[in-house]
Coordinates of C-alpha atoms and ligand atoms in Angstrom, one line a residue:
X1082 CA 93.0 -111.5 22.9
X1083 CA 95.3 -108.9 24.6
X1084 CA 93.7 -106.8 27.8
X1085 CA 94.1 -103.2 25.3
X1086 CA 91.6 -105.7 22.1
X1087 CA 88.6 -107.2 25.0
X1088 CA 87.7 -103.3 26.8
X1089 CA 88.0 -102.8 22.8
X1090 CA 85.5 -105.5 22.2
X1091 CA 83.9 -105.6 25.2
X1092 CA 83.8 -102.4 27.0
X1093 CA 81.5 -99.6 25.8
X1094 CA 84.5 -96.2 24.9
X1095 CA 83.1 -93.6 27.6
X1096 CA 86.8 -92.9 28.1
X1097 CA 89.8 -91.7 26.9
X1098 CA 92.5 -93.8 28.1
X1099 CA 96.0 -93.7 27.8
X1100 CA 97.8 -96.5 26.3
X1101 CA 98.7 -98.5 29.9
X1102 CA 98.0 -101.3 31.8
X1103 CA 98.6 -101.3 35.3
X1104 CA 99.0 -104.5 37.5
X1105 CA 100.3 -103.1 41.1
X1106 CA 100.6 -100.3 42.4
X1107 CA 102.6 -99.4 46.3
X1108 CA 102.7 -96.0 47.2
X1109 CA 102.7 -94.3 45.1
X1110 CA 104.9 -96.1 42.2
X1111 CA 102.7 -98.1 39.6
X1112 CA 104.6 -101.2 37.9
X1113 CA 102.6 -101.6 34.6
X1114 CA 102.1 -105.4 32.2
X1115 CA 105.6 -105.3 30.7
X1116 CA 107.5 -103.7 34.5
X1117 CA 108.3 -100.1 34.2
X1118 CA 107.8 -97.8 36.9
X1119 CA 106.3 -94.8 37.6
X1120 CA 105.3 -92.5 39.5
X1121 CA 102.0 -91.5 40.1
X1122 CA 101.6 -87.8 40.7
X1123 CA 97.6 -87.9 40.8
X1124 CA 96.7 -91.7 41.6
X1125 CA 92.4 -92.2 41.2
X1126 CA 91.7 -88.9 40.1
X1127 CA 92.4 -88.4 43.5
X1128 CA 90.7 -91.0 45.2
X1129 CA 94.3 -92.9 46.3
X1130 CA 94.4 -90.1 48.8
X1131 CA 97.2 -92.9 50.3
X1132 CA 99.0 -94.1 47.5
X1133 CA 98.2 -97.4 46.1
X1134 CA 97.5 -100.3 48.8
X1135 CA 98.8 -99.1 51.7
X1136 CA 99.7 -101.8 53.8
X1137 CA 97.0 -100.8 57.2
X1138 CA 94.4 -100.1 54.8
X1139 CA 94.8 -103.0 52.9
X1140 CA 95.1 -105.4 55.8
X1141 CA 91.7 -102.7 57.4
X1142 CA 89.6 -104.0 54.1
X1143 CA 91.3 -107.5 53.7
X1144 CA 89.6 -108.4 57.9
X1145 CA 86.4 -106.8 57.6
X1146 CA 85.9 -108.4 54.2
X1147 CA 86.3 -111.7 56.0
X1148 CA 84.0 -111.2 58.9
X1149 CA 81.1 -108.9 56.6
X1150 CA 81.7 -107.3 54.0
X1151 CA 78.2 -106.0 53.1
X1152 CA 74.1 -105.8 55.4
X1153 CA 71.3 -103.0 54.2
X1154 CA 70.7 -100.1 55.7
X1155 CA 67.3 -101.7 56.9
X1156 CA 69.5 -103.2 59.1
X1157 CA 73.0 -101.9 61.5
X1158 CA 76.5 -102.2 61.0
X1159 CA 78.6 -102.3 63.9
X1160 CA 81.5 -100.0 61.7
X1161 CA 79.0 -97.4 59.8
X1162 CA 78.4 -95.0 63.1
X1163 CA 81.8 -95.2 63.8
X1164 CA 83.3 -93.9 60.6
X1165 CA 79.9 -91.2 60.7
X1166 CA 81.5 -90.1 64.4
X1167 CA 84.6 -89.2 63.0
X1168 CA 83.3 -87.6 60.3
X1169 CA 81.1 -85.6 62.1
X1170 CA 83.9 -84.9 64.3
X1171 CA 86.7 -83.5 62.6
X1172 CA 84.7 -81.3 60.6
X1173 CA 81.3 -80.2 62.2
X1174 CA 80.8 -81.1 65.4
X1175 CA 77.4 -81.6 65.4
X1176 CA 75.2 -82.6 62.3
X1177 CA 75.3 -86.8 60.5
X1178 CA 75.9 -88.7 57.7
X1179 CA 74.2 -90.2 54.7
X1180 CA 76.4 -92.7 53.2
X1181 CA 76.6 -93.3 49.3
X1182 CA 78.9 -95.2 46.9
X1183 CA 80.3 -92.0 44.9
X1184 CA 80.9 -88.3 44.3
X1185 CA 77.5 -87.7 42.1
X1186 CA 75.3 -89.8 44.5
X1187 CA 76.4 -87.8 47.5
X1188 CA 75.9 -84.8 44.9
X1189 CA 72.2 -85.9 44.2
X1190 CA 71.4 -86.4 48.1
X1191 CA 72.1 -82.8 48.8
X1192 CA 70.1 -81.8 45.6
X1193 CA 66.9 -84.4 46.9
X1194 CA 67.5 -82.4 51.1
X1195 CA 67.4 -78.9 49.2
X1196 CA 64.5 -79.9 47.5
X1197 CA 62.5 -81.7 50.1
X1198 CA 64.3 -78.0 52.4
X1199 CA 62.4 -75.9 50.7
X1200 CA 59.3 -77.9 50.0
X1201 CA 59.9 -79.4 46.8
X1202 CA 59.6 -75.7 45.2
X1203 CA 62.8 -74.5 45.4
X1204 CA 65.7 -73.1 42.8
X1205 CA 70.1 -74.4 43.8
X1206 CA 72.3 -72.4 42.8
X1207 CA 75.5 -74.1 41.2
X1208 CA 78.9 -72.5 40.0
X1209 CA 80.3 -71.8 36.0
X1210 CA 83.8 -74.5 35.5
X1211 CA 82.3 -76.5 38.3
X1212 CA 82.2 -80.4 38.5
X1213 CA 79.4 -82.2 40.5
X1214 CA 79.4 -85.6 38.9
X1215 CA 77.6 -87.2 36.1
X1216 CA 74.3 -88.5 36.7
X1217 CA 71.5 -86.0 35.7
X1218 CA 70.6 -83.5 38.6
X1219 CA 74.6 -83.7 39.5
X1220 CA 74.9 -83.0 36.0
X1221 CA 73.2 -80.2 35.7
X1222 CA 74.9 -78.7 38.2
X1223 CA 78.0 -79.2 36.3
X1224 CA 77.5 -75.8 34.7
X1225 CA 79.7 -76.9 31.6
X1226 CA 78.6 -77.4 28.6
X1227 CA 80.8 -80.1 27.3
X1228 CA 79.8 -82.1 29.7
X1229 CA 76.0 -81.9 29.7
X1230 CA 75.8 -81.7 25.7
X1231 CA 73.9 -84.0 23.9
X1232 CA 71.7 -85.5 26.6
X1233 CA 68.6 -83.9 26.1
X1234 CA 66.3 -82.1 29.1
X1235 CA 68.0 -81.6 32.2
X1236 CA 66.9 -80.8 35.5
X1237 CA 64.8 -77.6 36.2
X1238 CA 65.2 -75.0 38.7
X1239 CA 69.3 -74.9 38.5
X1240 CA 70.3 -71.4 37.8
X1241 CA 74.3 -71.2 37.0
X1242 CA 76.5 -68.4 38.6
X1243 CA 80.4 -67.5 37.8
X1244 CA 82.9 -68.3 40.2
X1245 CA 84.6 -65.7 42.4
X1246 CA 82.0 -63.1 42.2
X1247 CA 79.4 -62.2 44.3
X1248 CA 77.4 -59.6 42.4
X1249 CA 77.1 -62.1 40.1
X1250 CA 76.0 -64.2 42.9
X1251 CA 73.3 -61.7 44.7
X1252 CA 71.7 -61.2 40.5
X1253 CA 70.8 -65.1 40.1
X1254 CA 69.6 -64.9 43.2
X1255 CA 65.5 -64.9 43.7
X1256 CA 62.9 -65.5 46.3
X1257 CA 62.4 -69.1 45.1
X1258 CA 66.5 -70.0 45.5
X1259 CA 66.8 -72.8 48.3
X1260 CA 70.7 -73.8 48.3
X1261 CA 73.9 -72.9 46.3
X1262 CA 76.2 -76.0 45.8
X1263 CA 79.6 -74.9 45.2
X1264 CA 83.1 -76.4 45.4
X1265 CA 86.1 -74.3 47.8
X1266 CA 88.9 -75.0 44.7
X1267 CA 87.0 -75.5 41.6
X1268 CA 89.2 -78.8 40.5
X1269 CA 88.1 -80.6 37.1
X1270 CA 87.3 -76.8 36.3
X1271 CA 91.2 -76.0 36.2
X1272 CA 91.9 -76.2 40.0
X1273 CA 90.6 -72.7 41.1
X1274 CA 90.8 -71.6 44.1
X1275 CA 88.4 -69.2 45.7
X1276 CA 89.4 -65.9 47.7
X1277 CA 88.2 -66.1 51.2
X1278 CA 86.9 -63.1 51.1
X1279 CA 84.6 -64.4 49.0
X1280 CA 83.7 -67.2 50.4
X1281 CA 83.2 -66.0 53.9
X1282 CA 80.5 -63.4 52.0
X1283 CA 78.8 -66.5 50.4
X1284 CA 78.6 -67.7 54.1
X1285 CA 77.1 -64.2 55.0
X1286 CA 75.0 -63.8 51.9
X1287 CA 73.7 -67.4 53.1
X1288 CA 72.8 -66.5 56.4
X1289 CA 71.2 -63.4 55.6
X1290 CA 68.6 -64.6 53.2
X1291 CA 68.3 -68.3 54.7
X1292 CA 69.6 -69.9 51.9
X1293 CA 71.4 -73.8 52.4
X1294 CA 75.0 -73.9 51.1
X1295 CA 76.6 -76.7 49.8
X1296 CA 80.3 -77.6 49.6
X1297 CA 81.3 -80.1 47.2
X1298 CA 84.3 -81.3 48.7
X1299 CA 84.9 -84.4 46.3
X1300 CA 88.0 -83.5 45.5
X1301 CA 89.2 -81.2 48.2
X1302 CA 88.1 -83.6 51.1
X1303 CA 89.9 -85.7 53.7
X1304 CA 93.6 -83.8 53.4
X1305 CA 94.0 -82.9 50.0
X1306 CA 94.5 -79.4 51.0
X1307 CA 96.7 -80.1 54.3
X1308 CA 93.0 -79.6 56.1
X1309 CA 90.8 -82.1 57.0
X1310 CA 88.1 -80.3 54.4
X1311 CA 88.9 -77.1 52.8
X1312 CA 87.0 -74.9 54.0
X1313 CA 88.4 -75.0 57.1
X1314 CA 90.8 -73.4 56.0
X1315 CA 88.2 -70.0 55.0
X1316 CA 87.3 -70.2 59.0
X1317 CA 83.6 -70.5 57.4
X1318 CA 81.4 -74.0 57.4
X1319 CA 79.2 -75.4 54.9
X1320 CA 75.3 -77.0 55.5
X1321 CA 76.1 -79.5 53.4
X1322 CA 78.7 -81.5 52.3
X1323 CA 79.3 -83.9 49.9
X1324 CA 82.3 -86.3 50.5
X1325 CA 83.6 -89.2 48.1
X1326 CA 86.9 -89.9 45.6
X1327 CA 89.6 -89.6 48.9
X1328 CA 87.5 -91.1 51.6
X1329 CA 87.8 -94.1 50.7
X1330 CA 91.5 -94.4 50.1
X1331 CA 90.2 -95.8 46.5
X1332 CA 87.6 -97.8 47.6
X1333 CA 83.9 -96.8 46.4
X1334 CA 82.4 -95.1 48.9
X1335 CA 80.8 -91.2 49.8
X1336 CA 78.6 -89.3 52.0
X1337 CA 76.2 -86.7 52.5
X1338 CA 77.2 -84.6 55.3
X1339 CA 74.4 -82.2 56.9
X1340 CA 74.5 -80.2 59.8
X1341 CA 71.9 -79.9 62.8
X1342 CA 69.4 -77.9 61.1
X1343 CA 67.7 -80.3 58.8
X1344 CA 66.6 -83.1 61.5
X1345 CA 63.5 -84.7 60.2
X1346 CA 64.2 -83.3 56.7
X1347 CA 64.8 -86.5 54.9
X1348 CA 62.2 -89.6 56.3
X1349 CA 62.4 -92.7 56.3
X1350 CA 61.9 -94.3 52.5
X1351 CA 63.0 -91.2 51.4
X1352 CA 66.4 -91.4 50.1
X1353 CA 68.3 -94.6 50.5
X1354 CA 71.3 -96.3 49.2
X1355 CA 71.3 -100.4 48.7
X1356 CA 75.2 -100.4 48.8
X1357 CA 75.7 -97.4 51.0
X1358 CA 77.6 -97.7 54.4
X1359 CA 78.5 -100.9 54.3
X1360 CA 80.7 -102.6 56.8
X1361 CA 83.5 -103.5 53.9
X1362 CA 83.5 -99.4 52.6
X1363 CA 83.3 -98.3 56.3
X1364 CA 85.9 -100.0 57.2
X1365 CA 88.0 -98.8 54.3
X1366 CA 87.3 -95.6 55.1
X1367 CA 87.6 -95.5 58.9
X1368 CA 91.1 -96.7 58.7
X1369 CA 92.2 -93.6 56.4
X1370 CA 90.7 -91.5 58.5
X1371 CA 92.3 -93.1 61.4
X1372 CA 95.6 -93.1 58.9
X1373 CA 95.8 -90.0 58.1
X1374 CA 95.5 -89.0 62.4
X1375 CA 98.2 -91.5 63.1
X1376 CA 100.7 -90.9 60.1
X1377 CA 99.7 -86.7 61.3
X1378 CA 99.5 -86.4 57.3
X1379 CA 97.8 -83.1 57.6
X1380 CA 100.4 -81.0 58.9
X1381 CA 102.4 -82.9 56.6
X1382 CA 100.9 -81.7 53.4
X1383 CA 101.0 -78.3 54.5
X1384 CA 104.1 -77.9 54.7
X1385 CA 105.7 -79.9 52.1
X1386 CA 103.2 -78.3 50.3
X1387 CA 104.8 -75.3 50.3
X1388 CA 108.1 -77.2 49.1
X1389 CA 106.1 -78.0 46.5
X1390 CA 104.2 -74.8 45.6
X1391 CA 108.0 -73.3 45.1
X1392 CA 109.5 -75.5 43.0
X1393 CA 106.4 -75.4 40.7
X1394 CA 106.6 -71.8 41.3
X1395 CA 110.5 -71.8 39.9
X1396 CA 109.7 -73.6 37.3
X1397 CA 106.9 -70.7 36.0
X1398 CA 109.8 -68.4 36.3
X1399 CA 112.2 -70.8 34.1
X1400 CA 109.5 -72.2 31.0
X1401 CA 107.1 -68.5 29.8
X1402 CA 104.9 -70.9 28.4
X1403 CA 102.9 -71.7 32.4
X1404 CA 100.7 -68.8 32.5
X1405 CA 100.2 -69.0 36.1
X1406 CA 100.5 -72.0 39.3
X1407 CA 97.5 -72.4 41.5
X1408 CA 95.5 -74.8 44.0
X1409 CA 96.5 -75.5 48.2
X1410 CA 97.8 -78.2 50.0
X1411 CA 98.9 -81.4 47.9
X1412 CA 96.5 -80.1 44.7
X1413 CA 98.7 -77.7 41.9
X1414 CA 96.8 -76.4 39.1
X1415 CA 99.9 -75.4 36.6
X1416 CA 98.4 -73.5 33.6
X1417 CA 99.8 -73.7 30.4
X1418 CA 99.4 -71.0 27.7
X1419 CA 99.7 -74.2 25.5
X1420 CA 97.2 -78.0 24.7
X1421 CA 98.8 -79.7 28.7
X1422 CA 98.5 -83.2 26.7
X1423 CA 102.1 -82.9 25.2
X1424 CA 103.0 -82.4 28.3
X1425 CA 101.2 -85.3 29.4
X1426 CA 102.4 -88.0 27.1
X1427 CA 106.0 -86.4 27.8
X1428 CA 106.0 -87.7 30.7
X1429 CA 104.6 -90.9 30.2
X1430 CA 107.8 -92.0 28.5
X1431 CA 109.7 -91.2 31.3
X1432 CA 107.6 -92.5 34.3
X1433 CA 105.1 -90.1 35.3
X1434 CA 101.4 -89.4 36.0
X1435 CA 100.8 -86.4 36.0
X1436 CA 96.5 -85.5 34.3
X1437 CA 94.9 -82.3 32.5
X1438 CA 92.0 -80.6 33.2
X1439 CA 90.4 -77.8 30.5
X1440 CA 93.1 -79.2 28.1
X1441 CA 95.3 -76.4 29.4
X1442 CA 95.9 -76.8 33.8
X1443 CA 98.6 -79.9 34.2
X1444 CA 96.8 -81.4 37.4
X1445 CA 99.0 -82.5 39.8
X1446 CA 97.9 -84.3 43.3
X1447 CA 99.8 -86.4 45.4
X1448 CA 99.2 -88.9 47.7
X1449 CA 99.6 -87.3 51.2
X1450 CA 102.0 -89.9 52.6
X1451 CA 104.4 -89.7 49.2
X1452 CA 107.9 -89.5 50.3
X1453 CA 109.4 -86.6 50.4
X1454 CA 112.4 -88.6 47.4
X1455 CA 109.1 -89.3 45.2
X1456 CA 107.8 -85.9 44.8
X1457 CA 111.6 -84.9 44.1
X1458 CA 111.9 -87.3 41.9
X1459 CA 108.7 -86.6 39.8
X1460 CA 109.1 -83.2 40.4
X1461 CA 112.1 -83.3 38.9
X1462 CA 110.9 -85.5 36.0
X1463 CA 108.2 -82.9 35.3
X1464 CA 110.9 -80.3 34.9
X1465 CA 112.8 -82.2 32.7
X1466 CA 109.2 -82.3 30.3
X1467 CA 109.1 -78.3 29.9
X1468 CA 112.8 -78.6 29.1
X1469 CA 112.3 -81.3 26.1
X1470 CA 109.0 -79.9 25.5
X1471 CA 109.3 -76.4 25.9
X1472 CA 113.2 -75.6 26.2
Ligands
PLP1162 C1 84.8 -86.7 40.8 C2 84.0 -85.2 41.6 C3 82.0 -85.6 41.5 C4 82.2 -87.2 41.1 O1 82.5 -88.4 41.7 P1 82.4 -89.9 41.5 O2 83.0 -90.4 42.2 O3 83.1 -89.4 40.0 O4 80.8 -89.3 40.7 C5 81.8 -84.8 41.7 N1 82.4 -83.6 42.5 C6 83.9 -82.7 42.8 C7 84.1 -82.3 43.4 C8 84.3 -84.4 41.7 O5 85.4 -84.0 41.6

């Protein structure tokens, strides 16, 4: 039985998979089982933020694996508080962290905290077209019918507002509203960037109405946009922030970052995670932060991103099928007037991996340390695909 047959027989069919089996990754290059090399401009859906198997990250993980893999949270471990400090130092300056293993879990933790803060009564507002995860609470916040369909009754007390529309948000706020959760840049929803004016107005509104503002930075966090967190480009701060994807460099870990005002809202026993913040996950994530600092990847992303968007805008001028190019840092969406599938498959044929979301938005999330020559080559291949499909 080959790999794809074994999947078919033993693994639940919850994914649409591309017919590619990968056996090795080094930096931004993936090698398939047939020995073909691919430039990966969408590493791990944004999780492999330092590319594949960064040698220093691999070493940190294997060293911790030899020392102590897991200790539950009723005991202390050496690594977790060091990671928590690093997250707080790079974000709110003051506050605390709860550790879990994935994005959806960090959103669940945020939701429970908002509910607990509202003494169990408050309603929560999320944005249309958002993506917050697949567990039932996060799925209810994910305001897209296509993800919610087929699972019966969802969580009560959730309202949806239009992303970028302050008037609509004001309309959805009621006396019992305790929190708003939103992505600063909607990722899965099509790389939708909100304006500075809007986000600042949302912050001011939340201050005025004493509503918690939570940013889901699961996709945008930990350097993706050229800032530690996307909100830092907007001059506002959240009360809560959800992290996962890039923070482990491919190792599963998530976190809820909490400002000081939530002191004492969650008491011992009210929330927990068996694996959350284990020594090995914390060591991986701590190393990701260190590497981003040491290799000065944030300014690198900000400057290389300018070049990348310039190239993408040139493509837009050449190929009228491109309706829009948007994003920030190393998070780009190329909006087509056509289904994106053809482009994804043509790219594969030419040894390039990119993603398509919302049917028509090609999504590029390069590793923060992608060599300039590899990024260039990837973008040249992308251009070749446009020529082949639409030229
Ligand atoms: C991917 C994603 C999630 C869900 O993360 P999982 O680790 O897959 O549970 C939540 N929010 C955003 C913004 C995401 O991009």
